[in-house]
CSV table of C-alpha atoms in Angstrom, one decimal:
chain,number,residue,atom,x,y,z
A,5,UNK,CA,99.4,34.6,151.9
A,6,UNK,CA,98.5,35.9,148.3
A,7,UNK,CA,98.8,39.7,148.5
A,8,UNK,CA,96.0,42.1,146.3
A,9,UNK,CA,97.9,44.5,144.0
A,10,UNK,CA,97.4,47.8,144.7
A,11,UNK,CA,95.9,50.3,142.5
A,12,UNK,CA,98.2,52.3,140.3
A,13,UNK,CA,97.9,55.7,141.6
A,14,UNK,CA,96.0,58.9,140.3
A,15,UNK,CA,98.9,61.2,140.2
A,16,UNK,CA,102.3,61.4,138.3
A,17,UNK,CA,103.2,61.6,134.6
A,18,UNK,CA,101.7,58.3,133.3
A,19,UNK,CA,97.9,59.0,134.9
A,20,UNK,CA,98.4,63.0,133.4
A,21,UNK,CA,99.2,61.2,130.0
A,22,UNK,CA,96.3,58.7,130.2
A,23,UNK,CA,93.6,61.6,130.9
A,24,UNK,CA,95.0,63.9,128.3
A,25,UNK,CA,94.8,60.7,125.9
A,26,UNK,CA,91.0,60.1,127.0
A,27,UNK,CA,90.2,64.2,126.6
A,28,UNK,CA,91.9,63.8,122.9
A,29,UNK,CA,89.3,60.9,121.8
A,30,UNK,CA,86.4,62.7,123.1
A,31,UNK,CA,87.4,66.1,122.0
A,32,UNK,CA,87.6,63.8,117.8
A,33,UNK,CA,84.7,62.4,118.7
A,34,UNK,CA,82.3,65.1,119.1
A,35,UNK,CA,83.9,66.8,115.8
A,36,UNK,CA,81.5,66.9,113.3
A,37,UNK,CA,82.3,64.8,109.9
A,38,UNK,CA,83.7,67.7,107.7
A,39,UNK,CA,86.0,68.5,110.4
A,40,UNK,CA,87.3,64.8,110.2
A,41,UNK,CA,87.5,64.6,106.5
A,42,UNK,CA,89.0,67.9,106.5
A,43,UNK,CA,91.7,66.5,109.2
A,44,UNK,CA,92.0,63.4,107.3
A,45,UNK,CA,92.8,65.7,103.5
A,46,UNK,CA,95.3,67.8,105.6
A,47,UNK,CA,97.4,64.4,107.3
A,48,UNK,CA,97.4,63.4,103.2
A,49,UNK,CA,98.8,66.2,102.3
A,50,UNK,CA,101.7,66.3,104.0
A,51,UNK,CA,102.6,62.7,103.4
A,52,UNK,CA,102.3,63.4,99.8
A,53,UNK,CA,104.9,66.2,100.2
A,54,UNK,CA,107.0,64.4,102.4
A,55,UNK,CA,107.3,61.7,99.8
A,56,UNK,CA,107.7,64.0,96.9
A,57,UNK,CA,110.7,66.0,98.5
A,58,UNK,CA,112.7,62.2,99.6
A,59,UNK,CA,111.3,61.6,96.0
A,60,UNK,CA,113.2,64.6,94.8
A,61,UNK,CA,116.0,65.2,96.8
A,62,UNK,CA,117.2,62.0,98.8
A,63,UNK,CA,116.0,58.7,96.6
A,64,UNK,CA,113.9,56.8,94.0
A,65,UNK,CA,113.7,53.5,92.7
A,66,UNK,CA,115.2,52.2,89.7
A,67,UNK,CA,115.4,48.6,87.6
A,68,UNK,CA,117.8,47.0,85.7
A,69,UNK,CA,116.4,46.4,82.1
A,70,UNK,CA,119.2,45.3,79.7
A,71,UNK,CA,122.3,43.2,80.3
A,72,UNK,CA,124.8,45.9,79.9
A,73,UNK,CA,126.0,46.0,83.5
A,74,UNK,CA,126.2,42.1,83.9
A,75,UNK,CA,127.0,40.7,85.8
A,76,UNK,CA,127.4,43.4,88.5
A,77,UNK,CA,123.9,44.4,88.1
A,78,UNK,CA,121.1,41.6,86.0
A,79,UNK,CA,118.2,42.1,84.3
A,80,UNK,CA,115.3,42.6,86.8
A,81,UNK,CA,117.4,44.0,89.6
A,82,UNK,CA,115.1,46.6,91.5
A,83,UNK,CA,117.8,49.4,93.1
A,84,UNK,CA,117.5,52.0,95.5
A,85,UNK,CA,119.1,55.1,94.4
A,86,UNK,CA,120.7,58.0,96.4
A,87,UNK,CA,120.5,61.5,95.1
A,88,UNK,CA,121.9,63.0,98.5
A,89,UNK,CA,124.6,64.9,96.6
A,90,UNK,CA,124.3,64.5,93.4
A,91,UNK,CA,121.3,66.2,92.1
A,92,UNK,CA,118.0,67.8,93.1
A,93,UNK,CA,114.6,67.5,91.2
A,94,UNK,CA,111.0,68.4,90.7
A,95,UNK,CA,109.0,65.5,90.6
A,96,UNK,CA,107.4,64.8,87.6
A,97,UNK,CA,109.1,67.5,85.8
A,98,UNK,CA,112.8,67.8,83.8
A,99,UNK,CA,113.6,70.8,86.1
A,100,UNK,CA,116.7,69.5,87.9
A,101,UNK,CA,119.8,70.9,89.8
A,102,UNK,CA,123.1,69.4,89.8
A,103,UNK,CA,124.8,69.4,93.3
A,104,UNK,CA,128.3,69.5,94.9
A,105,UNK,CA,129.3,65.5,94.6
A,106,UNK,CA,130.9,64.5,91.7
A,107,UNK,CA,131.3,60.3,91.4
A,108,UNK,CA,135.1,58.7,91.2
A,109,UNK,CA,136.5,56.0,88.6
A,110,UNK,CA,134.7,53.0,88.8
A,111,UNK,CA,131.5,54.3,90.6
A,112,UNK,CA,128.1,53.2,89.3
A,113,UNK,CA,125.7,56.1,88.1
A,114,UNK,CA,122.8,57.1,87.0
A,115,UNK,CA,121.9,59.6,84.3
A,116,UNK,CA,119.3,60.9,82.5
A,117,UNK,CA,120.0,59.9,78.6
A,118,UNK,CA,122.8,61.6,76.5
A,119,UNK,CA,120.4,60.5,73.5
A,120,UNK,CA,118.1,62.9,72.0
A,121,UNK,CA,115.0,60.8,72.0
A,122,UNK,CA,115.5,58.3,74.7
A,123,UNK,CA,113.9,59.3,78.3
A,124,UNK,CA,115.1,56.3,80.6
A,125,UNK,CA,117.7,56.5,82.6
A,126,UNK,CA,120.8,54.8,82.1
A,127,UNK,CA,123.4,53.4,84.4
A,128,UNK,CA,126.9,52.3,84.1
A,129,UNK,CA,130.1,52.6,85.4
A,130,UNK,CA,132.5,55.8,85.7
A,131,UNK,CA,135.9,55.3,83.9
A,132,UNK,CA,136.9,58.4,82.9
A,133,UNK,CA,137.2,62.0,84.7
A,134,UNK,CA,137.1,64.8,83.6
A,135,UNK,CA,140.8,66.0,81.7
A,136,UNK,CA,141.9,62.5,81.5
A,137,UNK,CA,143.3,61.0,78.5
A,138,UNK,CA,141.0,57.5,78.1
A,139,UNK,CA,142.9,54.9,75.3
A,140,UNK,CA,141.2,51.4,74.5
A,141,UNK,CA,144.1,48.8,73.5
A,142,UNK,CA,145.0,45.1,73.8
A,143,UNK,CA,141.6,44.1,75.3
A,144,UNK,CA,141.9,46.8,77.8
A,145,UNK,CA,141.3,50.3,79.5
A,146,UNK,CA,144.1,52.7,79.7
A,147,UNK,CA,143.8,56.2,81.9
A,148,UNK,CA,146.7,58.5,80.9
A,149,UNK,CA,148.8,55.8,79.7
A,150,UNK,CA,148.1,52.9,82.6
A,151,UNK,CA,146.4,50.3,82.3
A,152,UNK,CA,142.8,50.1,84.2
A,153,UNK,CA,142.2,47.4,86.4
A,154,UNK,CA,138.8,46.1,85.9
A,155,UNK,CA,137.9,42.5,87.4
A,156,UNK,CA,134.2,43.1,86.8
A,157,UNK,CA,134.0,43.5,83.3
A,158,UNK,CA,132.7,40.6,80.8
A,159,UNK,CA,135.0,40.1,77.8
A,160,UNK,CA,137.7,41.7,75.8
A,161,UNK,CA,137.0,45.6,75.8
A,162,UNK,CA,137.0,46.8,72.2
A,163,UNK,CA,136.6,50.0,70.3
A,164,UNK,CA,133.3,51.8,69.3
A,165,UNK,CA,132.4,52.7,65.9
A,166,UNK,CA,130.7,56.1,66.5
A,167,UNK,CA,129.1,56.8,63.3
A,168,UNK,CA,125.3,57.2,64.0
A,169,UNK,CA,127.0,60.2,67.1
A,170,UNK,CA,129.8,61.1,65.5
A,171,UNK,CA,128.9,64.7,66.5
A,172,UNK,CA,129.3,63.4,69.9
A,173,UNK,CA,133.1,63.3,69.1
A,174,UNK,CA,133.5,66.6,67.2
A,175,UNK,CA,133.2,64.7,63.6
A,176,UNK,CA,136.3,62.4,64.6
A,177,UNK,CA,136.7,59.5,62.9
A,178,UNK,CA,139.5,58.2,65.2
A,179,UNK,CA,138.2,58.8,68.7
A,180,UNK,CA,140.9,57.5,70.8
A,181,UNK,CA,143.0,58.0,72.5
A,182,UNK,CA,140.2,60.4,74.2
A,183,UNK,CA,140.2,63.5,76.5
A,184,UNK,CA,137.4,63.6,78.7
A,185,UNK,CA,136.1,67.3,78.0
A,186,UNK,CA,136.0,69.9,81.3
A,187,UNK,CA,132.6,68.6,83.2
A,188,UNK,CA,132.2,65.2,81.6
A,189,UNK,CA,132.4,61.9,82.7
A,190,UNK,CA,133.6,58.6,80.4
A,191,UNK,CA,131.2,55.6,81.3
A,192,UNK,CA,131.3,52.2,80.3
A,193,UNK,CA,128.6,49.5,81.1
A,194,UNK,CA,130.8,46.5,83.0
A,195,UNK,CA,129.5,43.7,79.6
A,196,UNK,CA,131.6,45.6,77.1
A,197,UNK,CA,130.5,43.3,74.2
A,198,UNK,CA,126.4,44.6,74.9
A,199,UNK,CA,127.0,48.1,76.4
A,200,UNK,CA,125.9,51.1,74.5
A,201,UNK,CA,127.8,53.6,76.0
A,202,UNK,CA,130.8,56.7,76.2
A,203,UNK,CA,132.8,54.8,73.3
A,204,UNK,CA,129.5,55.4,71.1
A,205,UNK,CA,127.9,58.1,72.0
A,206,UNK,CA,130.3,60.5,74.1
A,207,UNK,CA,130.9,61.2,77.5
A,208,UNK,CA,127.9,62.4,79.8
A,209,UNK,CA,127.8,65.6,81.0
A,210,UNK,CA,127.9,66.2,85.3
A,211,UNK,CA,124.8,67.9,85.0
A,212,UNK,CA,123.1,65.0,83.4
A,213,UNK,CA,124.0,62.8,86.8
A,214,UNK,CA,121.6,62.3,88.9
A,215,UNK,CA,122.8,59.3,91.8
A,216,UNK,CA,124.4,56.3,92.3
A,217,UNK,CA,123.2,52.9,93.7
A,218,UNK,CA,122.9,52.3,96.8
A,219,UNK,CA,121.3,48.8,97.2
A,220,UNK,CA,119.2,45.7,95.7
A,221,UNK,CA,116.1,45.4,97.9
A,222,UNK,CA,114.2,43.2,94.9
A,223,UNK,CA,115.9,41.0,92.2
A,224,UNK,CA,113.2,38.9,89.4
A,225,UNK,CA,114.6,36.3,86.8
A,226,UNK,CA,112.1,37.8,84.3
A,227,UNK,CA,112.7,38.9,80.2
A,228,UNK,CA,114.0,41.9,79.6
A,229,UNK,CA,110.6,42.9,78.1
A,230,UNK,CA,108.8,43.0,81.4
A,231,UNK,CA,111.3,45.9,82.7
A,232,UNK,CA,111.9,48.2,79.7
A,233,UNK,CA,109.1,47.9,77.6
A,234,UNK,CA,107.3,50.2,79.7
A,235,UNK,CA,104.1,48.6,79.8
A,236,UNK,CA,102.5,48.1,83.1
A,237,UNK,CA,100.6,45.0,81.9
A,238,UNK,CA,104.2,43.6,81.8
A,239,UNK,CA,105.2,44.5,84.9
A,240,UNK,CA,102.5,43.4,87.0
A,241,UNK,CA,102.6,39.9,84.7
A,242,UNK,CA,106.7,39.7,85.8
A,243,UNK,CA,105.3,40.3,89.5
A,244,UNK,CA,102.4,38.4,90.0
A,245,UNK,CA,104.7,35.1,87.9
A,246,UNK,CA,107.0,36.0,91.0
A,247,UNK,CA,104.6,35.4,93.8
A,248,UNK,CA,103.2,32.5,92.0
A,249,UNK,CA,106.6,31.2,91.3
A,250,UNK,CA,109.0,32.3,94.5
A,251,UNK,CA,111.9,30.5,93.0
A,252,UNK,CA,111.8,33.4,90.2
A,253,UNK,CA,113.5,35.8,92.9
A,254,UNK,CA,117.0,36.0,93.3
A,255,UNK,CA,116.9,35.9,97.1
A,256,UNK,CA,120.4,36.2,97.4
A,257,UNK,CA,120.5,39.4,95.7
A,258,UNK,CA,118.3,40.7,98.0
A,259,UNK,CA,119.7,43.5,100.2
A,260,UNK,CA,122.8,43.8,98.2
A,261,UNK,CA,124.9,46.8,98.9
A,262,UNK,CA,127.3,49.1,96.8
């Protein structure tokens, strides 16, 4: 014998919820159309400011534009960055506050350019820590008279010519062996033969750090053109050719952590 279901009673918390729910709607609909639109501005608003503090203070995006960091990190790489740490910003602007982390040898960074002139950020690796006595011999690293192990690096590792930032190096012709100044930080990019980096142009100030890597969540076999030209016609090409071609994407990057 098939049994009726009984109603679900009109008491208790879940019939209280269900007539405050049904008050709510008829309470927004009988507000007149500014009051929406004025609701709507105000919601906007505070996702905007949610976004630009995580924006400033917590993460950002970043992509990989040159092939200094191969083959750790390859042209077209998207990154999430962490700032937690490290440094905190005004959106938009070049105000920014170094915090209480500083990174360890062999951590990847990100800094805003040593360069006068450039304004993209730059990433490579930490070698170098402040006080420390950095030497390039034999192919290799030495730290205060070691040798530096360093199975991610592409090639021999040679030393710079500094001329064009000589003042970089206090006018020294013979820059190493190297002290890393008080507050400074000796970086190298892991493909010594293409890197542009601390043997050229210096060590890069703490205050000039602003995160590390945290984790490839987009990776496109695309020119290096499409990422650091700066024009968005290029970008959008690089992504559209991805969705038209799928095979473009480096799925196995995808998700890659540091």
């Amino acid at each position: 014998m098939d049994m009726a279901m009984s109603p679900r009673p009109q008491s208790g918390r879940w019939w209280w919820n269900m007539k405050a729910e049904k008050k709510k709607k008829q309470e927004e609909a009988g507000l007149p159309v500014k009051a929406k639109i004025q609701r709507e501005i105000i919601a906007w608003f505070w996702v905007g400011l949610a976004f630009l503090l995580i924006n400033g203070t917590i993460g950002q995006a970043r992509v990989i534009p040159s092939g200094s960091m191969e083959n750790t990190l390859l042209i077209g790489d998207h990154l999430i960055m962490s700032r937690i740490g490290y440094d905190a910003g005004v959106p938009f602007t070049d105000v920014h506050l170094s915090l209480w982390r500083n990174p360890s040898r062999q951590q990847i960074v990100i800094f805003r350019p040593v360069i006068p002139g450039e304004t993209s950020d730059v990433i490579k690796r930490v070698i170098g820590l402040p006080g420390e006595t950095v030497d390039i011999r034999d192919g290799s690293v030495w730290i205060n008279g070691a040798r530096l192990s360093e199975n991610y690096a592409i090639g021999p590792t040679e030393r710079g010519d500094p001329v064009m930032f000589r003042a970089a190096f206090e006018g020294k012709r013979d820059v190493f062996p190297y002290t890393v100044p008080p507050g400074c930080f000796f970086v190298m990019g892991d493909n010594r033969g293409n890197s542009l980096d601390s043997r050229f142009v210096g060590c890069v100030p703490r205050s000039h750090i602003v995160g590390t890597p945290v984790m490839v969540y987009m990776s496109i076999d695309a020119p290096s053109d499409a990422w650091g030209s700066g024009s968005i016609s290029d970008r959008v090409s690089a992504y559209a050719n991805a969705l038209l071609h799928p095979r473009e994407i480096r799925w196995r990057r995808l998700f890659r952590l540091f």
